[in-house]
């Protein structure tokens, strides 16, 4: 894969360019994750009035702190969030712990759990302790990133 900004060649495992830091626009067929600037506004994120590509199932949409409109699919039983490059939701910033949080899906719904991160994990501006069930439109804050949970 080549960076659309600087042309640097890197493996398809990367979400950001190793040379210039630009977001690499890819669709990972294995996870259904779509990344890239998709143009979600604050109002669309808050109301769920999404006008980008069809979202099939629960997702996290970046509102600020990273590329606005980047979308991460939550289509597995466990989705990891962190600064570790192998995280399912890779948030590249020092305010995010390597293994920051995890989203779990089960019969009771979708929940977010902080994994002992230094800066904490917030849902609707409230620091969570343990596990927090997510509802459509919830705002998550992880480090400098603000994301919106969308049921799809």
JSON list of N, CA, C and O in Angstrom, two decimals, residues 75-128:
[
{"chain": "A", "resi": 75, "resn": "UNK", "atom": "N", "xyz": [-17.79, -5.15, 15.01]},
{"chain": "A", "resi": 75, "resn": "UNK", "atom": "CA", "xyz": [-18.49, -6.33, 14.52]},
{"chain": "A", "resi": 75, "resn": "UNK", "atom": "C", "xyz": [-18.02, -7.66, 15.12]},
{"chain": "A", "resi": 75, "resn": "UNK", "atom": "O", "xyz": [-18.37, -8.71, 14.63]},
{"chain": "A", "resi": 76, "resn": "UNK", "atom": "N", "xyz": [-17.23, -7.60, 16.18]},
{"chain": "A", "resi": 76, "resn": "UNK", "atom": "CA", "xyz": [-16.75, -8.84, 16.83]},
{"chain": "A", "resi": 76, "resn": "UNK", "atom": "C", "xyz": [-17.13, -8.81, 18.29]},
{"chain": "A", "resi": 76, "resn": "UNK", "atom": "O", "xyz": [-17.52, -7.79, 18.83]},
{"chain": "A", "resi": 77, "resn": "UNK", "atom": "N", "xyz": [-16.97, -9.97, 18.96]},
{"chain": "A", "resi": 77, "resn": "UNK", "atom": "CA", "xyz": [-17.30, -10.07, 20.38]},
{"chain": "A", "resi": 77, "resn": "UNK", "atom": "C", "xyz": [-16.43, -9.16, 21.23]},
{"chain": "A", "resi": 77, "resn": "UNK", "atom": "O", "xyz": [-16.88, -8.62, 22.24]},
{"chain": "A", "resi": 78, "resn": "UNK", "atom": "N", "xyz": [-15.17, -8.97, 20.84]},
{"chain": "A", "resi": 78, "resn": "UNK", "atom": "CA", "xyz": [-14.25, -8.08, 21.55]},
{"chain": "A", "resi": 78, "resn": "UNK", "atom": "C", "xyz": [-13.48, -7.23, 20.55]},
{"chain": "A", "resi": 78, "resn": "UNK", "atom": "O", "xyz": [-12.91, -7.76, 19.61]},
{"chain": "A", "resi": 79, "resn": "UNK", "atom": "N", "xyz": [-13.47, -5.92, 20.78]},
{"chain": "A", "resi": 79, "resn": "UNK", "atom": "CA", "xyz": [-12.74, -4.98, 19.94]},
{"chain": "A", "resi": 79, "resn": "UNK", "atom": "C", "xyz": [-11.84, -4.16, 20.85]},
{"chain": "A", "resi": 79, "resn": "UNK", "atom": "O", "xyz": [-12.32, -3.49, 21.77]},
{"chain": "A", "resi": 80, "resn": "UNK", "atom": "N", "xyz": [-10.53, -4.24, 20.61]},
{"chain": "A", "resi": 80, "resn": "UNK", "atom": "CA", "xyz": [-9.56, -3.54, 21.46]},
{"chain": "A", "resi": 80, "resn": "UNK", "atom": "C", "xyz": [-9.36, -2.10, 20.98]},
{"chain": "A", "resi": 80, "resn": "UNK", "atom": "O", "xyz": [-9.42, -1.82, 19.78]},
{"chain": "A", "resi": 81, "resn": "UNK", "atom": "N", "xyz": [-9.12, -1.20, 21.95]},
{"chain": "A", "resi": 81, "resn": "UNK", "atom": "CA", "xyz": [-8.88, 0.21, 21.66]},
{"chain": "A", "resi": 81, "resn": "UNK", "atom": "C", "xyz": [-7.58, 0.60, 22.35]},
{"chain": "A", "resi": 81, "resn": "UNK", "atom": "O", "xyz": [-7.40, 0.32, 23.54]},
{"chain": "A", "resi": 82, "resn": "UNK", "atom": "N", "xyz": [-6.68, 1.26, 21.62]},
{"chain": "A", "resi": 82, "resn": "UNK", "atom": "CA", "xyz": [-5.45, 1.71, 22.25]},
{"chain": "A", "resi": 82, "resn": "UNK", "atom": "C", "xyz": [-4.44, 2.27, 21.28]},
{"chain": "A", "resi": 82, "resn": "UNK", "atom": "O", "xyz": [-4.70, 2.40, 20.08]},
{"chain": "A", "resi": 83, "resn": "UNK", "atom": "N", "xyz": [-3.27, 2.59, 21.83]},
{"chain": "A", "resi": 83, "resn": "UNK", "atom": "CA", "xyz": [-2.16, 3.15, 21.06]},
{"chain": "A", "resi": 83, "resn": "UNK", "atom": "C", "xyz": [-1.27, 2.06, 20.47]},
{"chain": "A", "resi": 83, "resn": "UNK", "atom": "O", "xyz": [-0.40, 2.32, 19.65]},
{"chain": "A", "resi": 84, "resn": "UNK", "atom": "N", "xyz": [-1.50, 0.82, 20.88]},
{"chain": "A", "resi": 84, "resn": "UNK", "atom": "CA", "xyz": [-0.76, -0.32, 20.33]},
{"chain": "A", "resi": 84, "resn": "UNK", "atom": "C", "xyz": [-1.16, -0.47, 18.86]},
{"chain": "A", "resi": 84, "resn": "UNK", "atom": "O", "xyz": [-2.36, -0.54, 18.56]},
{"chain": "A", "resi": 85, "resn": "UNK", "atom": "N", "xyz": [-0.20, -0.47, 17.94]},
{"chain": "A", "resi": 85, "resn": "UNK", "atom": "CA", "xyz": [-0.55, -0.56, 16.52]},
{"chain": "A", "resi": 85, "resn": "UNK", "atom": "C", "xyz": [-1.42, -1.76, 16.15]},
{"chain": "A", "resi": 85, "resn": "UNK", "atom": "O", "xyz": [-2.17, -1.70, 15.18]},
{"chain": "A", "resi": 86, "resn": "UNK", "atom": "N", "xyz": [-1.38, -2.81, 16.94]},
{"chain": "A", "resi": 86, "resn": "UNK", "atom": "CA", "xyz": [-2.21, -3.98, 16.63]},
{"chain": "A", "resi": 86, "resn": "UNK", "atom": "C", "xyz": [-3.64, -3.85, 17.17]},
{"chain": "A", "resi": 86, "resn": "UNK", "atom": "O", "xyz": [-4.46, -4.73, 16.95]},
{"chain": "A", "resi": 87, "resn": "UNK", "atom": "N", "xyz": [-3.95, -2.75, 17.87]},
{"chain": "A", "resi": 87, "resn": "UNK", "atom": "CA", "xyz": [-5.31, -2.55, 18.40]},
{"chain": "A", "resi": 87, "resn": "UNK", "atom": "C", "xyz": [-6.31, -2.47, 17.25]},
{"chain": "A", "resi": 87, "resn": "UNK", "atom": "O", "xyz": [-6.00, -1.95, 16.18]},
{"chain": "A", "resi": 88, "resn": "UNK", "atom": "N", "xyz": [-7.51, -2.98, 17.48]},
{"chain": "A", "resi": 88, "resn": "UNK", "atom": "CA", "xyz": [-8.55, -2.92, 16.45]},
{"chain": "A", "resi": 88, "resn": "UNK", "atom": "C", "xyz": [-8.93, -1.47, 16.15]},
{"chain": "A", "resi": 88, "resn": "UNK", "atom": "O", "xyz": [-9.19, -1.11, 15.01]},
{"chain": "A", "resi": 89, "resn": "UNK", "atom": "N", "xyz": [-8.99, -0.63, 17.20]},
{"chain": "A", "resi": 89, "resn": "UNK", "atom": "CA", "xyz": [-9.23, 0.80, 17.05]},
{"chain": "A", "resi": 89, "resn": "UNK", "atom": "C", "xyz": [-7.94, 1.48, 17.51]},
{"chain": "A", "resi": 89, "resn": "UNK", "atom": "O", "xyz": [-7.71, 1.66, 18.69]},
{"chain": "A", "resi": 90, "resn": "UNK", "atom": "N", "xyz": [-7.08, 1.79, 16.54]},
{"chain": "A", "resi": 90, "resn": "UNK", "atom": "CA", "xyz": [-5.77, 2.37, 16.82]},
{"chain": "A", "resi": 90, "resn": "UNK", "atom": "C", "xyz": [-5.90, 3.88, 16.94]},
{"chain": "A", "resi": 90, "resn": "UNK", "atom": "O", "xyz": [-6.30, 4.55, 15.98]},
{"chain": "A", "resi": 91, "resn": "UNK", "atom": "N", "xyz": [-5.63, 4.42, 18.13]},
{"chain": "A", "resi": 91, "resn": "UNK", "atom": "CA", "xyz": [-5.69, 5.86, 18.39]},
{"chain": "A", "resi": 91, "resn": "UNK", "atom": "C", "xyz": [-4.27, 6.32, 18.69]},
{"chain": "A", "resi": 91, "resn": "UNK", "atom": "O", "xyz": [-3.76, 6.11, 19.79]},
{"chain": "A", "resi": 92, "resn": "UNK", "atom": "N", "xyz": [-3.65, 6.92, 17.72]},
{"chain": "A", "resi": 92, "resn": "UNK", "atom": "CA", "xyz": [-2.23, 7.25, 17.78]},
{"chain": "A", "resi": 92, "resn": "UNK", "atom": "C", "xyz": [-1.97, 8.58, 18.47]},
{"chain": "A", "resi": 92, "resn": "UNK", "atom": "O", "xyz": [-1.91, 9.62, 17.82]},
{"chain": "A", "resi": 93, "resn": "UNK", "atom": "N", "xyz": [-1.86, 8.53, 19.80]},
{"chain": "A", "resi": 93, "resn": "UNK", "atom": "CA", "xyz": [-1.57, 9.72, 20.58]},
{"chain": "A", "resi": 93, "resn": "UNK", "atom": "C", "xyz": [-1.07, 9.29, 21.95]},
{"chain": "A", "resi": 93, "resn": "UNK", "atom": "O", "xyz": [-1.56, 8.29, 22.51]},
{"chain": "A", "resi": 94, "resn": "UNK", "atom": "N", "xyz": [-0.13, 10.05, 22.53]},
{"chain": "A", "resi": 94, "resn": "UNK", "atom": "CA", "xyz": [0.45, 9.67, 23.82]},
{"chain": "A", "resi": 94, "resn": "UNK", "atom": "C", "xyz": [-0.56, 9.74, 24.97]},
{"chain": "A", "resi": 94, "resn": "UNK", "atom": "O", "xyz": [-0.31, 9.16, 26.02]},
{"chain": "A", "resi": 95, "resn": "UNK", "atom": "N", "xyz": [-1.69, 10.41, 24.78]},
{"chain": "A", "resi": 95, "resn": "UNK", "atom": "CA", "xyz": [-2.70, 10.47, 25.84]},
{"chain": "A", "resi": 95, "resn": "UNK", "atom": "C", "xyz": [-3.52, 9.18, 25.92]},
{"chain": "A", "resi": 95, "resn": "UNK", "atom": "O", "xyz": [-4.34, 9.03, 26.83]},
{"chain": "A", "resi": 96, "resn": "UNK", "atom": "N", "xyz": [-3.32, 8.29, 24.97]},
{"chain": "A", "resi": 96, "resn": "UNK", "atom": "CA", "xyz": [-4.02, 7.01, 24.93]},
{"chain": "A", "resi": 96, "resn": "UNK", "atom": "C", "xyz": [-3.05, 5.93, 25.36]},
{"chain": "A", "resi": 96, "resn": "UNK", "atom": "O", "xyz": [-1.91, 5.86, 24.88]},
{"chain": "A", "resi": 97, "resn": "UNK", "atom": "N", "xyz": [-3.47, 5.07, 26.29]},
{"chain": "A", "resi": 97, "resn": "UNK", "atom": "CA", "xyz": [-2.63, 3.94, 26.72]},
{"chain": "A", "resi": 97, "resn": "UNK", "atom": "C", "xyz": [-2.52, 2.92, 25.60]},
{"chain": "A", "resi": 97, "resn": "UNK", "atom": "O", "xyz": [-3.40, 2.83, 24.74]},
{"chain": "A", "resi": 98, "resn": "UNK", "atom": "N", "xyz": [-1.44, 2.14, 25.63]},
{"chain": "A", "resi": 98, "resn": "UNK", "atom": "CA", "xyz": [-1.27, 1.11, 24.59]},
{"chain": "A", "resi": 98, "resn": "UNK", "atom": "C", "xyz": [-2.47, 0.17, 24.54]},
{"chain": "A", "resi": 98, "resn": "UNK", "atom": "O", "xyz": [-2.96, -0.15, 23.48]},
{"chain": "A", "resi": 99, "resn": "UNK", "atom": "N", "xyz": [-2.90, -0.32, 25.68]},
{"chain": "A", "resi": 99, "resn": "UNK", "atom": "CA", "xyz": [-4.09, -1.16, 25.78]},
{"chain": "A", "resi": 99, "resn": "UNK", "atom": "C", "xyz": [-5.07, -0.40, 26.67]},
{"chain": "A", "resi": 99, "resn": "UNK", "atom": "O", "xyz": [-5.12, -0.61, 27.87]},
{"chain": "A", "resi": 100, "resn": "UNK", "atom": "N", "xyz": [-5.84, 0.49, 26.07]},
{"chain": "A", "resi": 100, "resn": "UNK", "atom": "CA", "xyz": [-6.63, 1.47, 26.81]},
{"chain": "A", "resi": 100, "resn": "UNK", "atom": "C", "xyz": [-7.99, 0.93, 27.25]},
{"chain": "A", "resi": 100, "resn": "UNK", "atom": "O", "xyz": [-8.37, 1.07, 28.41]},
{"chain": "A", "resi": 101, "resn": "UNK", "atom": "N", "xyz": [-8.73, 0.34, 26.31]},
{"chain": "A", "resi": 101, "resn": "UNK", "atom": "CA", "xyz": [-10.10, -0.09, 26.61]},
{"chain": "A", "resi": 101, "resn": "UNK", "atom": "C", "xyz": [-10.49, -1.23, 25.68]},
{"chain": "A", "resi": 101, "resn": "UNK", "atom": "O", "xyz": [-9.79, -1.52, 24.72]},
{"chain": "A", "resi": 102, "resn": "UNK", "atom": "N", "xyz": [-11.62, -1.83, 25.99]},
{"chain": "A", "resi": 102, "resn": "UNK", "atom": "CA", "xyz": [-12.15, -2.90, 25.15]},
{"chain": "A", "resi": 102, "resn": "UNK", "atom": "C", "xyz": [-13.66, -2.76, 25.06]},
{"chain": "A", "resi": 102, "resn": "UNK", "atom": "O", "xyz": [-14.32, -2.37, 26.04]},
{"chain": "A", "resi": 103, "resn": "UNK", "atom": "N", "xyz": [-14.20, -3.01, 23.87]},
{"chain": "A", "resi": 103, "resn": "UNK", "atom": "CA", "xyz": [-15.64, -3.02, 23.65]},
{"chain": "A", "resi": 103, "resn": "UNK", "atom": "C", "xyz": [-16.05, -4.48, 23.50]},
{"chain": "A", "resi": 103, "resn": "UNK", "atom": "O", "xyz": [-15.46, -5.21, 22.71]},
{"chain": "A", "resi": 104, "resn": "UNK", "atom": "N", "xyz": [-17.05, -4.89, 24.29]},
{"chain": "A", "resi": 104, "resn": "UNK", "atom": "CA", "xyz": [-17.53, -6.27, 24.22]},
{"chain": "A", "resi": 104, "resn": "UNK", "atom": "C", "xyz": [-18.99, -6.28, 23.79]},
{"chain": "A", "resi": 104, "resn": "UNK", "atom": "O", "xyz": [-19.76, -5.40, 24.14]},
{"chain": "A", "resi": 105, "resn": "UNK", "atom": "N", "xyz": [-19.33, -7.29, 23.00]},
{"chain": "A", "resi": 105, "resn": "UNK", "atom": "CA", "xyz": [-20.71, -7.47, 22.54]},
{"chain": "A", "resi": 105, "resn": "UNK", "atom": "C", "xyz": [-21.22, -8.79, 23.09]},
{"chain": "A", "resi": 105, "resn": "UNK", "atom": "O", "xyz": [-20.52, -9.80, 23.06]},
{"chain": "A", "resi": 106, "resn": "UNK", "atom": "N", "xyz": [-22.43, -8.76, 23.59]},
{"chain": "A", "resi": 106, "resn": "UNK", "atom": "CA", "xyz": [-23.03, -9.97, 24.13]},
{"chain": "A", "resi": 106, "resn": "UNK", "atom": "C", "xyz": [-24.54, -9.86, 24.16]},
{"chain": "A", "resi": 106, "resn": "UNK", "atom": "O", "xyz": [-25.11, -8.88, 23.66]},
{"chain": "A", "resi": 107, "resn": "UNK", "atom": "N", "xyz": [-25.21, -10.85, 24.76]},
{"chain": "A", "resi": 107, "resn": "UNK", "atom": "CA", "xyz": [-26.66, -10.84, 24.81]},
{"chain": "A", "resi": 107, "resn": "UNK", "atom": "C", "xyz": [-27.25, -9.61, 25.51]},
{"chain": "A", "resi": 107, "resn": "UNK", "atom": "O", "xyz": [-28.34, -9.16, 25.18]},
{"chain": "A", "resi": 108, "resn": "UNK", "atom": "N", "xyz": [-26.51, -9.04, 26.46]},
{"chain": "A", "resi": 108, "resn": "UNK", "atom": "CA", "xyz": [-27.00, -7.88, 27.21]},
{"chain": "A", "resi": 108, "resn": "UNK", "atom": "C", "xyz": [-26.75, -6.57, 26.46]},
{"chain": "A", "resi": 108, "resn": "UNK", "atom": "O", "xyz": [-27.15, -5.51, 26.92]},
{"chain": "A", "resi": 109, "resn": "UNK", "atom": "N", "xyz": [-26.06, -6.62, 25.32]},
{"chain": "A", "resi": 109, "resn": "UNK", "atom": "CA", "xyz": [-25.77, -5.42, 24.56]},
{"chain": "A", "resi": 109, "resn": "UNK", "atom": "C", "xyz": [-24.29, -5.20, 24.38]},
{"chain": "A", "resi": 109, "resn": "UNK", "atom": "O", "xyz": [-23.48, -6.12, 24.51]},
{"chain": "A", "resi": 110, "resn": "UNK", "atom": "N", "xyz": [-23.91, -3.96, 24.11]},
{"chain": "A", "resi": 110, "resn": "UNK", "atom": "CA", "xyz": [-22.52, -3.59, 23.86]},
{"chain": "A", "resi": 110, "resn": "UNK", "atom": "C", "xyz": [-22.03, -2.76, 25.03]},
{"chain": "A", "resi": 110, "resn": "UNK", "atom": "O", "xyz": [-22.71, -1.85, 25.48]},
{"chain": "A", "resi": 111, "resn": "UNK", "atom": "N", "xyz": [-20.84, -3.12, 25.53]},
{"chain": "A", "resi": 111, "resn": "UNK", "atom": "CA", "xyz": [-20.30, -2.43, 26.70]},
{"chain": "A", "resi": 111, "resn": "UNK", "atom": "C", "xyz": [-18.85, -2.03, 26.46]},
{"chain": "A", "resi": 111, "resn": "UNK", "atom": "O", "xyz": [-18.13, -2.65, 25.67]},
{"chain": "A", "resi": 112, "resn": "UNK", "atom": "N", "xyz": [-18.43, -0.99, 27.16]},
{"chain": "A", "resi": 112, "resn": "UNK", "atom": "CA", "xyz": [-17.07, -0.47, 27.10]},
{"chain": "A", "resi": 112, "resn": "UNK", "atom": "C", "xyz": [-16.43, -0.66, 28.47]},
{"chain": "A", "resi": 112, "resn": "UNK", "atom": "O", "xyz": [-17.05, -0.37, 29.49]},
{"chain": "A", "resi": 113, "resn": "UNK", "atom": "N", "xyz": [-15.19, -1.16, 28.49]},
{"chain": "A", "resi": 113, "resn": "UNK", "atom": "CA", "xyz": [-14.48, -1.35, 29.75]},
{"chain": "A", "resi": 113, "resn": "UNK", "atom": "C", "xyz": [-13.09, -0.75, 29.65]},
{"chain": "A", "resi": 113, "resn": "UNK", "atom": "O", "xyz": [-12.35, -1.02, 28.71]},
{"chain": "A", "resi": 114, "resn": "UNK", "atom": "N", "xyz": [-12.73, 0.09, 30.61]},
{"chain": "A", "resi": 114, "resn": "UNK", "atom": "CA", "xyz": [-11.39, 0.66, 30.70]},
{"chain": "A", "resi": 114, "resn": "UNK", "atom": "C", "xyz": [-10.46, -0.43, 31.19]},
{"chain": "A", "resi": 114, "resn": "UNK", "atom": "O", "xyz": [-10.81, -1.21, 32.08]},
{"chain": "A", "resi": 115, "resn": "UNK", "atom": "N", "xyz": [-9.25, -0.50, 30.64]},
{"chain": "A", "resi": 115, "resn": "UNK", "atom": "CA", "xyz": [-8.29, -1.54, 31.00]},
{"chain": "A", "resi": 115, "resn": "UNK", "atom": "C", "xyz": [-7.19, -0.99, 31.92]},
{"chain": "A", "resi": 115, "resn": "UNK", "atom": "O", "xyz": [-6.04, -1.39, 31.81]},
{"chain": "A", "resi": 116, "resn": "UNK", "atom": "N", "xyz": [-7.56, -0.09, 32.82]},
{"chain": "A", "resi": 116, "resn": "UNK", "atom": "CA", "xyz": [-6.58, 0.48, 33.75]},
{"chain": "A", "resi": 116, "resn": "UNK", "atom": "C", "xyz": [-5.73, 1.56, 33.11]},
{"chain": "A", "resi": 116, "resn": "UNK", "atom": "O", "xyz": [-4.58, 1.75, 33.49]},
{"chain": "A", "resi": 117, "resn": "UNK", "atom": "N", "xyz": [-6.29, 2.29, 32.18]},
{"chain": "A", "resi": 117, "resn": "UNK", "atom": "CA", "xyz": [-5.55, 3.34, 31.48]},
{"chain": "A", "resi": 117, "resn": "UNK", "atom": "C", "xyz": [-5.18, 4.47, 32.44]},
{"chain": "A", "resi": 117, "resn": "UNK", "atom": "O", "xyz": [-5.86, 4.70, 33.44]},
{"chain": "A", "resi": 118, "resn": "UNK", "atom": "N", "xyz": [-4.11, 5.17, 32.11]},
{"chain": "A", "resi": 118, "resn": "UNK", "atom": "CA", "xyz": [-3.64, 6.27, 32.95]},
{"chain": "A", "resi": 118, "resn": "UNK", "atom": "C", "xyz": [-4.62, 7.46, 32.92]},
{"chain": "A", "resi": 118, "resn": "UNK", "atom": "O", "xyz": [-4.95, 8.03, 33.95]},
{"chain": "A", "resi": 119, "resn": "UNK", "atom": "N", "xyz": [-5.11, 7.83, 31.75]},
{"chain": "A", "resi": 119, "resn": "UNK", "atom": "CA", "xyz": [-5.97, 9.01, 31.62]},
{"chain": "A", "resi": 119, "resn": "UNK", "atom": "C", "xyz": [-7.46, 8.71, 31.71]},
{"chain": "A", "resi": 119, "resn": "UNK", "atom": "O", "xyz": [-8.27, 9.63, 31.64]},
{"chain": "A", "resi": 120, "resn": "UNK", "atom": "N", "xyz": [-7.83, 7.45, 31.82]},
{"chain": "A", "resi": 120, "resn": "UNK", "atom": "CA", "xyz": [-9.23, 7.10, 31.97]},
{"chain": "A", "resi": 120, "resn": "UNK", "atom": "C", "xyz": [-9.99, 7.05, 30.66]},
{"chain": "A", "resi": 120, "resn": "UNK", "atom": "O", "xyz": [-9.52, 7.45, 29.61]},
{"chain": "A", "resi": 121, "resn": "UNK", "atom": "N", "xyz": [-11.20, 6.53, 30.76]},
{"chain": "A", "resi": 121, "resn": "UNK", "atom": "CA", "xyz": [-12.12, 6.42, 29.64]},
{"chain": "A", "resi": 121, "resn": "UNK", "atom": "C", "xyz": [-13.43, 7.05, 30.08]},
{"chain": "A", "resi": 121, "resn": "UNK", "atom": "O", "xyz": [-13.90, 6.81, 31.19]},
{"chain": "A", "resi": 122, "resn": "UNK", "atom": "N", "xyz": [-14.01, 7.88, 29.22]},
{"chain": "A", "resi": 122, "resn": "UNK", "atom": "CA", "xyz": [-15.21, 8.64, 29.57]},
{"chain": "A", "resi": 122, "resn": "UNK", "atom": "C", "xyz": [-16.35, 8.31, 28.62]},
{"chain": "A", "resi": 122, "resn": "UNK", "atom": "O", "xyz": [-16.15, 8.16, 27.42]},
{"chain": "A", "resi": 123, "resn": "UNK", "atom": "N", "xyz": [-17.56, 8.19, 29.17]},
{"chain": "A", "resi": 123, "resn": "UNK", "atom": "CA", "xyz": [-18.77, 8.04, 28.39]},
{"chain": "A", "resi": 123, "resn": "UNK", "atom": "C", "xyz": [-19.69, 9.19, 28.79]},
{"chain": "A", "resi": 123, "resn": "UNK", "atom": "O", "xyz": [-19.99, 9.36, 29.98]},
{"chain": "A", "resi": 124, "resn": "UNK", "atom": "N", "xyz": [-20.07, 9.99, 27.82]},
{"chain": "A", "resi": 124, "resn": "UNK", "atom": "CA", "xyz": [-20.90, 11.18, 28.07]},
{"chain": "A", "resi": 124, "resn": "UNK", "atom": "C", "xyz": [-20.32, 12.06, 29.17]},
{"chain": "A", "resi": 124, "resn": "UNK", "atom": "O", "xyz": [-21.00, 12.49, 30.09]},
{"chain": "A", "resi": 125, "resn": "UNK", "atom": "N", "xyz": [-19.01, 12.28, 29.07]},
{"chain": "A", "resi": 125, "resn": "UNK", "atom": "CA", "xyz": [-18.24, 13.17, 29.96]},
{"chain": "A", "resi": 125, "resn": "UNK", "atom": "C", "xyz": [-18.13, 12.69, 31.40]},
{"chain": "A", "resi": 125, "resn": "UNK", "atom": "O", "xyz": [-17.79, 13.45, 32.29]},
{"chain": "A", "resi": 126, "resn": "UNK", "atom": "N", "xyz": [-18.41, 11.42, 31.62]},
{"chain": "A", "resi": 126, "resn": "UNK", "atom": "CA", "xyz": [-18.29, 10.84, 32.96]},
{"chain": "A", "resi": 126, "resn": "UNK", "atom": "C", "xyz": [-17.29, 9.70, 32.91]},
{"chain": "A", "resi": 126, "resn": "UNK", "atom": "O", "xyz": [-17.41, 8.81, 32.09]},
{"chain": "A", "resi": 127, "resn": "UNK", "atom": "N", "xyz": [-16.28, 9.77, 33.80]},
{"chain": "A", "resi": 127, "resn": "UNK", "atom": "CA", "xyz": [-15.26, 8.71, 33.83]},
{"chain": "A", "resi": 127, "resn": "UNK", "atom": "C", "xyz": [-15.91, 7.40, 34.26]},
{"chain": "A", "resi": 127, "resn": "UNK", "atom": "O", "xyz": [-16.65, 7.37, 35.24]},
{"chain": "A", "resi": 128, "resn": "UNK", "atom": "N", "xyz": [-15.63, 6.35, 33.52]},
{"chain": "A", "resi": 128, "resn": "UNK", "atom": "CA", "xyz": [-16.24, 5.07, 33.85]},
{"chain": "A", "resi": 128, "resn": "UNK", "atom": "C", "xyz": [-15.32, 4.26, 34.75]},
{"chain": "A", "resi": 128, "resn": "UNK", "atom": "O", "xyz": [-14.10, 4.35, 34.66]}
]
